[in-house]
Amino acid sequence: MQTNELHPDLSLIQNADLNGKIVLVRFDHNVVKGGEIRDPFRIDRTIGTLFHIVERGGRPIMMTHVGRPKDKKTGKIDCRNDESVEPIIQYLEQKLHSKIHVPSFPVEPEKGIAGIDTSINLAIRELRERRIGGIYLPNTRWFQGEEGKGKIRESFALQLAGLADIYVNDAFGSWQAHASTYDITKHLPSYAGFLLQQEIINLSRVLNPERPFVAVVAGAKYDTKIKPLYAIYEKVDRLILGGVIYNTFLCAKYDIKIKGVLDDDIKLARELVEKDRTQNKIVELPYIVESDILDERIEGKYRTISTRGFSPGKSYNYILDIDPKSFEDEQVADAIGTAKTIFVNAVMGYTPHFSLGSQALDHTIDRNSTGMKMYGGGDTLQEFKSLCPGLYLSVMDNANYYFFTGGGTVLTAIEQGSPYGLKPVQALMATEST
Ligand code: 3PG
Ligand code: MG
């Protein structure tokens, strides 16, 4: 059963009075890597909300986080140039033919930005008087209060609120409760933007899928994906694994060793193996690529092996990709080919050198022309786009495909069983519309 409806308590941007208002809008434009935009998809998906704000007489102040500038252990914030919002502003200015102002605030070495000061007021006046098209704040995670605790966080939320009349959250990918995604809603009338709304509606197709439902999950780390993986396992009819997650599973299932797979993770994976002994949902990709070296793909140094040759106690070198032959296997082809819903959060191989597995996966999924195909995650999309550019372009507007702008958000929503448990979304339900 699918629902195209949003929870009635969610405050929607279309119900806000925007005329003449300064609108603080939080996007997830976290698309900058090494100082360059990797894929503008997340920016493009928010243009509708921006247009709506301006069209209805609002004046936008935009913000996003970029990267993870705060060191979790030391608490230090590193405001590196290659994690600035500059490339995003250049992209927007070019696309919108508009002038966007980026205020700058003093940066304390290793501490980040203390807060928003009154130097921004002049720009806000220019924004009101339409001499500039918008203001874009520095990377939210450069501010001490964004992820901080206590007073510093509270005053950052208040400073943000002081800039605007209304807050809009259109940052689907940013599910973590931070000052700019969560605390701010205590101080301003707050609404869900159009991208957030659309993503929530589409989430219901994953949460209440048409069956058979197949998920393809891969990832570089086993421990952080284990919880959502269990939640996915409960929901699916068939589960296909790739990447380190698959290698870990194989080690636990066949009692083998694979280079780079951690013993602790193998212990964790035994639970999944046990579960699957009775429920039998995991479809094995039988042909995998073993390589003697990690960072290159050198003829003679890698080979395809079969899981059917595994026996207890055997050791293998790195397993870095899925051999495309795996997708011709009857069970695999049948699982993917007959699915009514397919959710993919997976890069199958060790990029950039081992990518044939992901490529074959995308093409195999595409051959299922009637199923709903849902992709989630920045890396997953990036791989799809760079490995199968023609296919990616041709399916962008295909109604049987949907691309989420946040993979972590989808996984968290699956884990919680609902998008309304995500704290930034919850916060838009508590506030009253004006
Ligand atoms: C992402 O790229 O995954 C989102 O922007 C969220 O980023 P985060 O995991 O650093 O919060
Ligand atoms: Mg991510």
mmCIF file of C-alpha atoms in Angstrom, residues 49-428:
data_model
loop_
_atom_site.group_PDB
_atom_site.id
_atom_site.type_symbol
_atom_site.label_atom_id
_atom_site.label_comp_id
_atom_site.label_asym_id
_atom_site.label_seq_id
_atom_site.Cartn_x
_atom_site.Cartn_y
_atom_site.Cartn_z
ATOM 1 C CA THR A 49 11.741 25.646 -3.129
ATOM 2 C CA LEU A 50 13.980 28.631 -3.729
ATOM 3 C CA PHE A 51 11.858 29.795 -6.656
ATOM 4 C CA HIS A 52 8.715 29.376 -4.568
ATOM 5 C CA ILE A 53 10.099 31.526 -1.760
ATOM 6 C CA VAL A 54 11.052 34.335 -4.111
ATOM 7 C CA GLU A 55 7.949 34.026 -6.253
ATOM 8 C CA ARG A 56 5.776 34.502 -3.198
ATOM 9 C CA GLY A 57 7.663 37.588 -2.115
ATOM 10 C CA GLY A 58 10.088 36.044 0.374
ATOM 11 C CA ARG A 59 13.760 36.982 0.639
ATOM 12 C CA PRO A 60 16.044 33.971 1.115
ATOM 13 C CA ILE A 61 18.936 33.435 3.476
ATOM 14 C CA MET A 62 20.352 30.004 2.663
ATOM 15 C CA MET A 63 22.571 27.621 4.573
ATOM 16 C CA THR A 64 24.045 24.132 4.414
ATOM 17 C CA HIS A 65 26.744 22.068 6.034
ATOM 18 C CA VAL A 66 29.682 20.822 3.984
ATOM 19 C CA GLY A 67 31.729 17.804 5.059
ATOM 20 C CA ARG A 68 32.569 17.059 8.669
ATOM 21 C CA PRO A 69 34.903 19.877 9.776
ATOM 22 C CA LYS A 70 34.517 19.031 13.459
ATOM 23 C CA ASP A 71 36.831 16.394 14.874
ATOM 24 C CA LYS A 72 34.628 14.161 17.021
ATOM 25 C CA LYS A 73 37.408 13.251 19.440
ATOM 26 C CA THR A 74 39.133 16.587 19.997
ATOM 27 C CA GLY A 75 36.138 18.836 19.276
ATOM 28 C CA LYS A 76 38.333 21.014 17.067
ATOM 29 C CA ILE A 77 36.739 22.692 14.077
ATOM 30 C CA ASP A 78 38.872 23.024 10.995
ATOM 31 C CA CYS A 79 37.533 25.691 8.597
ATOM 32 C CA ARG A 80 39.305 24.485 5.481
ATOM 33 C CA ASN A 81 38.908 26.376 2.264
ATOM 34 C CA ASP A 82 37.983 23.213 0.406
ATOM 35 C CA GLU A 83 34.918 22.839 2.623
ATOM 36 C CA SER A 84 33.613 26.332 2.027
ATOM 37 C CA VAL A 85 30.245 27.015 0.408
ATOM 38 C CA GLU A 86 31.898 29.132 -2.340
ATOM 39 C CA PRO A 87 31.518 26.596 -5.180
ATOM 40 C CA ILE A 88 27.823 26.262 -4.317
ATOM 41 C CA ILE A 89 27.346 30.014 -4.535
ATOM 42 C CA GLN A 90 29.142 30.176 -7.877
ATOM 43 C CA TYR A 91 26.927 27.397 -9.178
ATOM 44 C CA LEU A 92 23.742 29.085 -7.942
ATOM 45 C CA GLU A 93 24.722 32.517 -9.243
ATOM 46 C CA GLN A 94 25.404 31.087 -12.665
ATOM 47 C CA LYS A 95 22.227 29.077 -12.719
ATOM 48 C CA LEU A 96 19.913 31.745 -11.308
ATOM 49 C CA HIS A 97 21.533 34.838 -12.835
ATOM 50 C CA SER A 98 21.421 36.392 -9.429
ATOM 51 C CA LYS A 99 23.861 37.911 -6.955
ATOM 52 C CA ILE A 100 24.324 36.000 -3.728
ATOM 53 C CA HIS A 101 26.202 37.477 -0.804
ATOM 54 C CA VAL A 102 28.345 35.372 1.531
ATOM 55 C CA PRO A 103 29.001 37.094 4.843
ATOM 56 C CA SER A 104 32.253 36.314 6.551
ATOM 57 C CA PHE A 105 32.851 36.162 10.277
ATOM 58 C CA PRO A 106 36.094 35.915 12.243
ATOM 59 C CA VAL A 107 37.445 32.378 12.456
ATOM 60 C CA GLU A 108 39.237 31.350 15.642
ATOM 61 C CA PRO A 109 42.006 28.861 14.867
ATOM 62 C CA GLU A 110 40.829 25.297 15.624
ATOM 63 C CA LYS A 111 37.646 26.644 17.203
ATOM 64 C CA GLY A 112 35.697 27.795 14.194
ATOM 65 C CA ILE A 113 33.324 30.744 14.102
ATOM 66 C CA ALA A 114 32.013 32.030 17.440
ATOM 67 C CA GLY A 115 28.727 33.281 16.036
ATOM 68 C CA ILE A 116 26.835 35.571 13.708
ATOM 69 C CA ASP A 117 27.532 39.226 14.407
ATOM 70 C CA THR A 118 25.880 42.471 13.327
ATOM 71 C CA SER A 119 28.161 42.825 10.296
ATOM 72 C CA ILE A 120 25.482 40.894 8.439
ATOM 73 C CA ASN A 121 22.843 43.603 8.910
ATOM 74 C CA LEU A 122 23.843 45.668 5.910
ATOM 75 C CA ALA A 123 23.518 42.638 3.645
ATOM 76 C CA ILE A 124 20.102 41.894 5.102
ATOM 77 C CA ARG A 125 19.012 45.413 4.217
ATOM 78 C CA GLU A 126 20.253 44.902 0.666
ATOM 79 C CA LEU A 127 18.360 41.648 0.560
ATOM 80 C CA ARG A 128 15.135 43.341 1.669
ATOM 81 C CA GLU A 129 15.638 46.087 -0.899
ATOM 82 C CA ARG A 130 16.281 43.489 -3.606
ATOM 83 C CA ARG A 131 19.740 44.758 -4.410
ATOM 84 C CA ILE A 132 20.989 41.199 -3.945
ATOM 85 C CA GLY A 133 19.148 37.963 -4.726
ATOM 86 C CA GLY A 134 20.075 36.095 -1.579
ATOM 87 C CA ILE A 135 22.465 35.587 1.292
ATOM 88 C CA TYR A 136 24.285 32.294 1.781
ATOM 89 C CA LEU A 137 25.781 31.725 5.236
ATOM 90 C CA PRO A 138 29.171 30.039 5.707
ATOM 91 C CA ASN A 139 29.279 26.262 6.226
ATOM 92 C CA THR A 140 27.001 25.728 9.256
ATOM 93 C CA ARG A 141 29.491 23.282 10.773
ATOM 94 C CA TRP A 142 32.096 26.025 10.913
ATOM 95 C CA PHE A 143 30.030 27.635 13.677
ATOM 96 C CA GLN A 144 30.830 26.467 17.201
ATOM 97 C CA GLY A 145 27.153 26.300 18.067
ATOM 98 C CA GLU A 146 26.019 24.039 15.223
ATOM 99 C CA GLU A 147 27.044 20.754 16.829
ATOM 100 C CA GLY A 148 28.100 22.196 20.184
ATOM 101 C CA LYS A 149 26.230 21.882 23.453
ATOM 102 C CA GLY A 150 24.702 24.234 25.980
ATOM 103 C CA LYS A 151 24.961 27.994 25.791
ATOM 104 C CA ILE A 152 27.016 28.287 22.638
ATOM 105 C CA ARG A 153 24.500 26.191 20.755
ATOM 106 C CA GLU A 154 21.507 27.993 22.182
ATOM 107 C CA SER A 155 22.922 31.387 21.265
ATOM 108 C CA PHE A 156 23.740 30.228 17.728
ATOM 109 C CA ALA A 157 20.150 29.057 17.280
ATOM 110 C CA LEU A 158 18.954 32.441 18.547
ATOM 111 C CA GLN A 159 21.331 34.325 16.264
ATOM 112 C CA LEU A 160 20.048 32.346 13.283
ATOM 113 C CA ALA A 161 16.464 33.035 14.307
ATOM 114 C CA GLY A 162 17.272 36.722 14.697
ATOM 115 C CA LEU A 163 18.093 36.959 10.986
ATOM 116 C CA ALA A 164 14.717 35.914 9.662
ATOM 117 C CA ASP A 165 10.942 35.791 10.051
ATOM 118 C CA ILE A 166 10.436 32.233 8.896
ATOM 119 C CA TYR A 167 12.441 29.003 8.782
ATOM 120 C CA VAL A 168 12.169 26.410 6.038
ATOM 121 C CA ASN A 169 13.854 23.017 6.173
ATOM 122 C CA ASP A 170 14.508 21.459 2.774
ATOM 123 C CA ALA A 171 17.544 19.453 3.863
ATOM 124 C CA PHE A 172 16.381 15.861 3.538
ATOM 125 C CA GLY A 173 19.939 14.499 3.699
ATOM 126 C CA SER A 174 20.682 16.249 6.998
ATOM 127 C CA TRP A 175 18.836 14.048 9.435
ATOM 128 C CA GLN A 176 21.066 14.807 12.403
ATOM 129 C CA ALA A 177 19.569 17.188 14.954
ATOM 130 C CA HIS A 178 21.846 20.219 14.925
ATOM 131 C CA ALA A 179 21.237 23.910 15.626
ATOM 132 C CA SER A 180 20.438 24.682 11.971
ATOM 133 C CA THR A 181 18.197 21.657 11.434
ATOM 134 C CA TYR A 182 16.519 21.358 14.806
ATOM 135 C CA ASP A 183 17.082 23.950 17.576
ATOM 136 C CA ILE A 184 16.186 26.812 15.264
ATOM 137 C CA THR A 185 12.600 25.558 14.996
ATOM 138 C CA LYS A 186 12.000 26.506 18.630
ATOM 139 C CA HIS A 187 12.384 30.161 17.749
ATOM 140 C CA LEU A 188 10.729 30.655 14.350
ATOM 141 C CA PRO A 189 7.603 29.500 12.559
ATOM 142 C CA SER A 190 8.992 26.479 10.694
ATOM 143 C CA TYR A 191 7.942 24.699 7.534
ATOM 144 C CA ALA A 192 8.927 21.767 5.322
ATOM 145 C CA GLY A 193 10.208 22.701 1.861
ATOM 146 C CA PHE A 194 9.125 20.921 -1.310
ATOM 147 C CA LEU A 195 12.104 18.582 -1.603
ATOM 148 C CA LEU A 196 11.646 17.414 1.973
ATOM 149 C CA GLN A 197 7.953 16.810 1.285
ATOM 150 C CA GLN A 198 8.602 14.859 -1.884
ATOM 151 C CA GLU A 199 11.285 12.717 -0.290
ATOM 152 C CA ILE A 200 8.996 11.884 2.631
ATOM 153 C CA ILE A 201 6.229 10.851 0.236
ATOM 154 C CA ASN A 202 8.630 8.629 -1.680
ATOM 155 C CA LEU A 203 9.976 7.120 1.511
ATOM 156 C CA SER A 204 6.603 5.489 1.988
ATOM 157 C CA ARG A 205 7.293 3.397 -1.119
ATOM 158 C CA VAL A 206 10.278 1.931 0.675
ATOM 159 C CA LEU A 207 8.585 1.701 4.065
ATOM 160 C CA ASN A 208 5.413 0.121 2.616
ATOM 161 C CA PRO A 209 6.812 -1.471 -0.519
ATOM 162 C CA GLU A 210 5.025 -3.304 -3.268
ATOM 163 C CA ARG A 211 6.311 -6.851 -3.127
ATOM 164 C CA PRO A 212 8.530 -8.624 -3.913
ATOM 165 C CA PHE A 213 10.828 -6.057 -2.330
ATOM 166 C CA VAL A 214 14.566 -6.403 -2.954
ATOM 167 C CA ALA A 215 17.215 -4.253 -1.292
ATOM 168 C CA VAL A 216 20.827 -3.994 -2.379
ATOM 169 C CA VAL A 217 23.042 -2.720 0.394
ATOM 170 C CA ALA A 218 26.783 -2.282 0.391
ATOM 171 C CA GLY A 219 29.160 -0.140 2.297
ATOM 172 C CA ALA A 220 32.684 0.402 3.367
ATOM 173 C CA LYS A 221 31.987 -0.148 7.057
ATOM 174 C CA TYR A 222 30.110 -2.956 8.682
ATOM 175 C CA ASP A 223 29.606 -1.637 12.213
ATOM 176 C CA THR A 224 27.794 1.614 11.357
ATOM 177 C CA LYS A 225 25.441 -0.027 8.904
ATOM 178 C CA ILE A 226 24.544 -3.010 10.986
ATOM 179 C CA LYS A 227 21.469 -1.526 12.684
ATOM 180 C CA PRO A 228 19.780 -0.257 9.525
ATOM 181 C CA LEU A 229 20.823 -3.498 7.842
ATOM 182 C CA TYR A 230 18.833 -5.547 10.356
ATOM 183 C CA ALA A 231 15.846 -3.262 9.921
ATOM 184 C CA ILE A 232 16.090 -3.673 6.153
ATOM 185 C CA TYR A 233 16.432 -7.409 6.537
ATOM 186 C CA GLU A 234 13.098 -7.562 8.336
ATOM 187 C CA LYS A 235 11.349 -5.601 5.592
ATOM 188 C CA VAL A 236 12.687 -7.230 2.430
ATOM 189 C CA ASP A 237 11.815 -10.388 0.575
ATOM 190 C CA ARG A 238 15.343 -10.637 -0.801
ATOM 191 C CA LEU A 239 18.566 -8.924 0.239
ATOM 192 C CA ILE A 240 21.688 -8.570 -1.891
ATOM 193 C CA LEU A 241 24.914 -7.452 -0.242
ATOM 194 C CA GLY A 242 28.070 -5.911 -1.643
ATOM 195 C CA GLY A 243 31.287 -4.236 -0.543
ATOM 196 C CA VAL A 244 32.828 -4.796 2.872
ATOM 197 C CA ILE A 245 29.405 -5.724 4.250
ATOM 198 C CA TYR A 246 29.242 -8.690 1.891
ATOM 199 C CA ASN A 247 32.823 -9.732 2.598
ATOM 200 C CA THR A 248 32.095 -9.683 6.318
ATOM 201 C CA PHE A 249 28.975 -11.759 5.828
ATOM 202 C CA LEU A 250 30.886 -14.297 3.735
ATOM 203 C CA CYS A 251 33.585 -14.624 6.406
ATOM 204 C CA ALA A 252 30.951 -15.307 9.060
ATOM 205 C CA LYS A 253 28.951 -17.694 6.918
ATOM 206 C CA TYR A 254 31.757 -19.832 5.498
ATOM 207 C CA ASP A 255 34.283 -19.434 8.312
ATOM 208 C CA ILE A 256 36.899 -18.047 5.951
ATOM 209 C CA LYS A 257 39.277 -15.087 6.225
ATOM 210 C CA ILE A 258 39.364 -12.158 3.839
ATOM 211 C CA LYS A 259 42.120 -9.580 4.058
ATOM 212 C CA GLY A 260 40.955 -6.311 5.608
ATOM 213 C CA VAL A 261 37.825 -7.731 7.240
ATOM 214 C CA LEU A 262 37.850 -7.128 10.989
ATOM 215 C CA ASP A 263 37.327 -9.970 13.458
ATOM 216 C CA ASP A 264 34.942 -7.871 15.554
ATOM 217 C CA ASP A 265 32.771 -7.256 12.531
ATOM 218 C CA ILE A 266 32.747 -10.949 11.668
ATOM 219 C CA LYS A 267 31.452 -11.636 15.177
ATOM 220 C CA LEU A 268 28.665 -9.119 14.613
ATOM 221 C CA ALA A 269 27.846 -10.669 11.252
ATOM 222 C CA ARG A 270 27.274 -14.130 12.751
ATOM 223 C CA GLU A 271 23.906 -12.944 14.006
ATOM 224 C CA LEU A 272 22.857 -12.099 10.458
ATOM 225 C CA VAL A 273 24.075 -15.474 9.230
ATOM 226 C CA GLU A 274 22.000 -17.200 11.926
ATOM 227 C CA LYS A 275 18.917 -15.195 11.023
ATOM 228 C CA ASP A 276 19.335 -16.068 7.387
ATOM 229 C CA ARG A 277 19.683 -19.775 8.020
ATOM 230 C CA THR A 278 15.993 -19.877 8.806
ATOM 231 C CA GLN A 279 14.632 -16.989 6.761
ATOM 232 C CA ASN A 280 16.790 -17.435 3.689
ATOM 233 C CA LYS A 281 16.470 -13.924 2.280
ATOM 234 C CA ILE A 282 20.055 -13.163 1.335
ATOM 235 C CA VAL A 283 20.795 -13.888 -2.293
ATOM 236 C CA GLU A 284 24.469 -14.586 -2.764
ATOM 237 C CA LEU A 285 26.423 -13.023 -5.572
ATOM 238 C CA PRO A 286 28.504 -16.090 -6.422
ATOM 239 C CA TYR A 287 31.414 -14.564 -8.357
ATOM 240 C CA ILE A 288 33.689 -12.091 -6.643
ATOM 241 C CA VAL A 289 36.991 -10.500 -7.507
ATOM 242 C CA GLU A 290 40.033 -11.212 -5.367
ATOM 243 C CA SER A 291 43.007 -8.873 -5.688
ATOM 244 C CA ASP A 292 46.506 -8.995 -4.230
ATOM 245 C CA ILE A 293 46.751 -5.225 -4.113
ATOM 246 C CA LEU A 294 44.326 -2.625 -2.900
ATOM 247 C CA ASP A 295 44.828 0.531 -4.885
ATOM 248 C CA GLU A 296 45.347 -0.679 -8.388
ATOM 249 C CA ARG A 297 43.820 -3.093 -10.815
ATOM 250 C CA ILE A 298 46.734 -4.864 -12.406
ATOM 251 C CA GLU A 299 46.376 -7.720 -14.859
ATOM 252 C CA GLY A 300 47.590 -10.935 -13.267
ATOM 253 C CA LYS A 301 47.145 -9.584 -9.742
ATOM 254 C CA TYR A 302 43.404 -10.080 -9.560
ATOM 255 C CA ARG A 303 41.104 -12.978 -10.381
ATOM 256 C CA THR A 304 37.504 -14.064 -10.129
ATOM 257 C CA ILE A 305 36.724 -16.671 -7.507
ATOM 258 C CA SER A 306 33.464 -18.404 -6.649
ATOM 259 C CA THR A 307 31.812 -18.559 -3.243
ATOM 260 C CA ARG A 308 31.062 -22.180 -4.110
ATOM 261 C CA GLY A 309 34.718 -22.996 -3.610
ATOM 262 C CA PHE A 310 34.779 -21.712 -0.018
ATOM 263 C CA SER A 311 35.592 -24.115 2.784
ATOM 264 C CA PRO A 312 36.242 -23.441 6.480
ATOM 265 C CA GLY A 313 39.657 -22.094 7.370
ATOM 266 C CA LYS A 314 40.602 -20.808 3.927
ATOM 267 C CA SER A 315 42.167 -17.336 3.602
ATOM 268 C CA TYR A 316 41.804 -14.880 0.773
ATOM 269 C CA ASN A 317 43.387 -11.634 -0.274
ATOM 270 C CA TYR A 318 41.324 -8.465 -0.665
ATOM 271 C CA ILE A 319 37.904 -8.972 -2.239
ATOM 272 C CA LEU A 320 37.346 -5.776 -4.161
ATOM 273 C CA ASP A 321 34.464 -6.251 -6.547
ATOM 274 C CA ILE A 322 31.569 -8.357 -7.700
ATOM 275 C CA ASP A 323 32.176 -10.062 -11.041
ATOM 276 C CA PRO A 324 29.390 -9.023 -13.486
ATOM 277 C CA LYS A 325 28.847 -12.749 -14.159
ATOM 278 C CA SER A 326 27.139 -12.885 -10.752
ATOM 279 C CA PHE A 327 24.138 -11.057 -12.160
ATOM 280 C CA GLU A 328 23.575 -13.826 -14.710
ATOM 281 C CA ASP A 329 23.191 -16.353 -11.899
ATOM 282 C CA GLU A 330 19.638 -17.683 -11.983
ATOM 283 C CA GLN A 331 18.726 -16.811 -8.409
ATOM 284 C CA VAL A 332 20.182 -13.321 -8.638
ATOM 285 C CA ALA A 333 18.625 -12.560 -12.026
ATOM 286 C CA ASP A 334 15.293 -13.864 -10.806
ATOM 287 C CA ALA A 335 15.348 -11.823 -7.569
ATOM 288 C CA ILE A 336 16.124 -8.583 -9.392
ATOM 289 C CA GLY A 337 14.031 -9.324 -12.453
ATOM 290 C CA THR A 338 10.789 -10.107 -10.625
ATOM 291 C CA ALA A 339 10.982 -7.433 -7.903
ATOM 292 C CA LYS A 340 8.214 -4.838 -7.726
ATOM 293 C CA THR A 341 10.347 -2.550 -5.570
ATOM 294 C CA ILE A 342 14.135 -2.314 -5.557
ATOM 295 C CA PHE A 343 16.029 -0.109 -3.119
ATOM 296 C CA VAL A 344 19.725 0.436 -3.759
ATOM 297 C CA ASN A 345 22.156 1.908 -1.280
ATOM 298 C CA ALA A 346 25.271 0.353 -2.623
ATOM 299 C CA VAL A 347 28.605 0.799 -4.265
ATOM 300 C CA MET A 348 29.606 -2.783 -5.000
ATOM 301 C CA GLY A 349 33.323 -2.435 -5.579
ATOM 302 C CA TYR A 350 36.374 -0.669 -4.240
ATOM 303 C CA THR A 351 36.399 2.517 -6.283
ATOM 304 C CA PRO A 352 37.764 3.920 -8.495
ATOM 305 C CA HIS A 353 39.518 0.856 -9.894
ATOM 306 C CA PHE A 354 36.932 -1.790 -9.233
ATOM 307 C CA SER A 355 33.616 -0.662 -10.628
ATOM 308 C CA LEU A 356 32.378 -3.377 -12.982
ATOM 309 C CA GLY A 357 30.132 -4.804 -10.265
ATOM 310 C CA SER A 358 28.203 -1.558 -9.737
ATOM 311 C CA GLN A 359 27.880 -1.063 -13.471
ATOM 312 C CA ALA A 360 26.456 -4.547 -13.972
ATOM 313 C CA LEU A 361 24.109 -4.051 -11.016
ATOM 314 C CA ASP A 362 22.668 -0.816 -12.460
ATOM 315 C CA HIS A 363 22.113 -2.367 -15.886
ATOM 316 C CA THR A 364 20.575 -5.516 -14.443
ATOM 317 C CA ILE A 365 18.159 -3.459 -12.359
ATOM 318 C CA ASP A 366 17.244 -1.363 -15.376
ATOM 319 C CA ARG A 367 16.186 -4.474 -17.279
ATOM 320 C CA ASN A 368 13.368 -4.853 -14.758
ATOM 321 C CA SER A 369 11.152 -2.382 -16.572
ATOM 322 C CA THR A 370 8.041 -2.590 -14.393
ATOM 323 C CA GLY A 371 9.463 -2.446 -10.884
ATOM 324 C CA MET A 372 9.938 0.749 -8.902
ATOM 325 C CA LYS A 373 13.637 1.435 -8.652
ATOM 326 C CA MET A 374 14.779 3.643 -5.795
ATOM 327 C CA TYR A 375 18.348 4.761 -5.298
ATOM 328 C CA GLY A 376 19.609 6.464 -2.179
ATOM 329 C CA GLY A 377 22.922 7.922 -1.154
ATOM 330 C CA GLY A 378 25.406 10.395 -2.555
ATOM 331 C CA ASP A 379 28.031 7.782 -3.388
ATOM 332 C CA THR A 380 25.479 5.411 -4.880
ATOM 333 C CA LEU A 381 24.208 8.114 -7.226
ATOM 334 C CA GLN A 382 27.658 9.373 -8.051
ATOM 335 C CA GLU A 383 28.701 5.855 -9.088
ATOM 336 C CA PHE A 384 25.577 5.361 -11.153
ATOM 337 C CA LYS A 385 26.160 8.658 -12.900
ATOM 338 C CA SER A 386 29.828 8.179 -13.658
ATOM 339 C CA LEU A 387 29.655 4.471 -14.591
ATOM 340 C CA CYS A 388 26.439 4.546 -16.617
ATOM 341 C CA PRO A 389 26.050 8.193 -17.696
ATOM 342 C CA GLY A 390 23.746 7.415 -20.596
ATOM 343 C CA LEU A 391 21.467 5.257 -18.491
ATOM 344 C CA TYR A 392 21.480 7.815 -15.659
ATOM 345 C CA LEU A 393 20.432 10.621 -17.981
ATOM 346 C CA SER A 394 17.760 8.556 -19.662
ATOM 347 C CA VAL A 395 16.093 7.518 -16.403
ATOM 348 C CA MET A 396 16.293 10.836 -14.544
ATOM 349 C CA ASP A 397 12.684 11.639 -15.361
ATOM 350 C CA ASN A 398 11.428 8.081 -15.604
ATOM 351 C CA ALA A 399 8.477 7.532 -13.257
ATOM 352 C CA ASN A 400 9.783 4.067 -12.349
ATOM 353 C CA TYR A 401 12.947 5.538 -10.876
ATOM 354 C CA TYR A 402 13.439 7.713 -7.837
ATOM 355 C CA PHE A 403 16.687 9.148 -6.539
ATOM 356 C CA PHE A 404 16.787 10.178 -2.904
ATOM 357 C CA THR A 405 19.141 13.008 -1.989
ATOM 358 C CA GLY A 406 20.171 11.349 1.288
ATOM 359 C CA GLY A 407 21.102 7.714 1.763
ATOM 360 C CA GLY A 408 21.749 7.991 5.500
ATOM 361 C CA THR A 409 18.336 9.564 5.963
ATOM 362 C CA VAL A 410 16.586 6.735 4.146
ATOM 363 C CA LEU A 411 18.426 4.126 6.202
ATOM 364 C CA THR A 412 17.612 5.936 9.443
ATOM 365 C CA ALA A 413 13.938 6.248 8.482
ATOM 366 C CA ILE A 414 13.838 2.518 7.675
ATOM 367 C CA GLU A 415 15.426 1.793 11.031
ATOM 368 C CA GLN A 416 12.804 3.922 12.774
ATOM 369 C CA GLY A 417 9.978 2.631 10.610
ATOM 370 C CA SER A 418 8.814 6.146 9.723
ATOM 371 C CA PRO A 419 10.145 9.465 8.428
ATOM 372 C CA TYR A 420 8.353 11.267 11.242
ATOM 373 C CA GLY A 421 10.743 9.917 13.842
ATOM 374 C CA LEU A 422 13.619 11.916 12.312
ATOM 375 C CA LYS A 423 14.182 14.774 14.717
ATOM 376 C CA PRO A 424 14.378 17.622 12.162
ATOM 377 C CA VAL A 425 11.114 16.381 10.631
ATOM 378 C CA GLN A 426 9.468 16.000 14.031
ATOM 379 C CA ALA A 427 10.422 19.581 14.795
ATOM 380 C CA LEU A 428 8.366 20.760 11.826
#
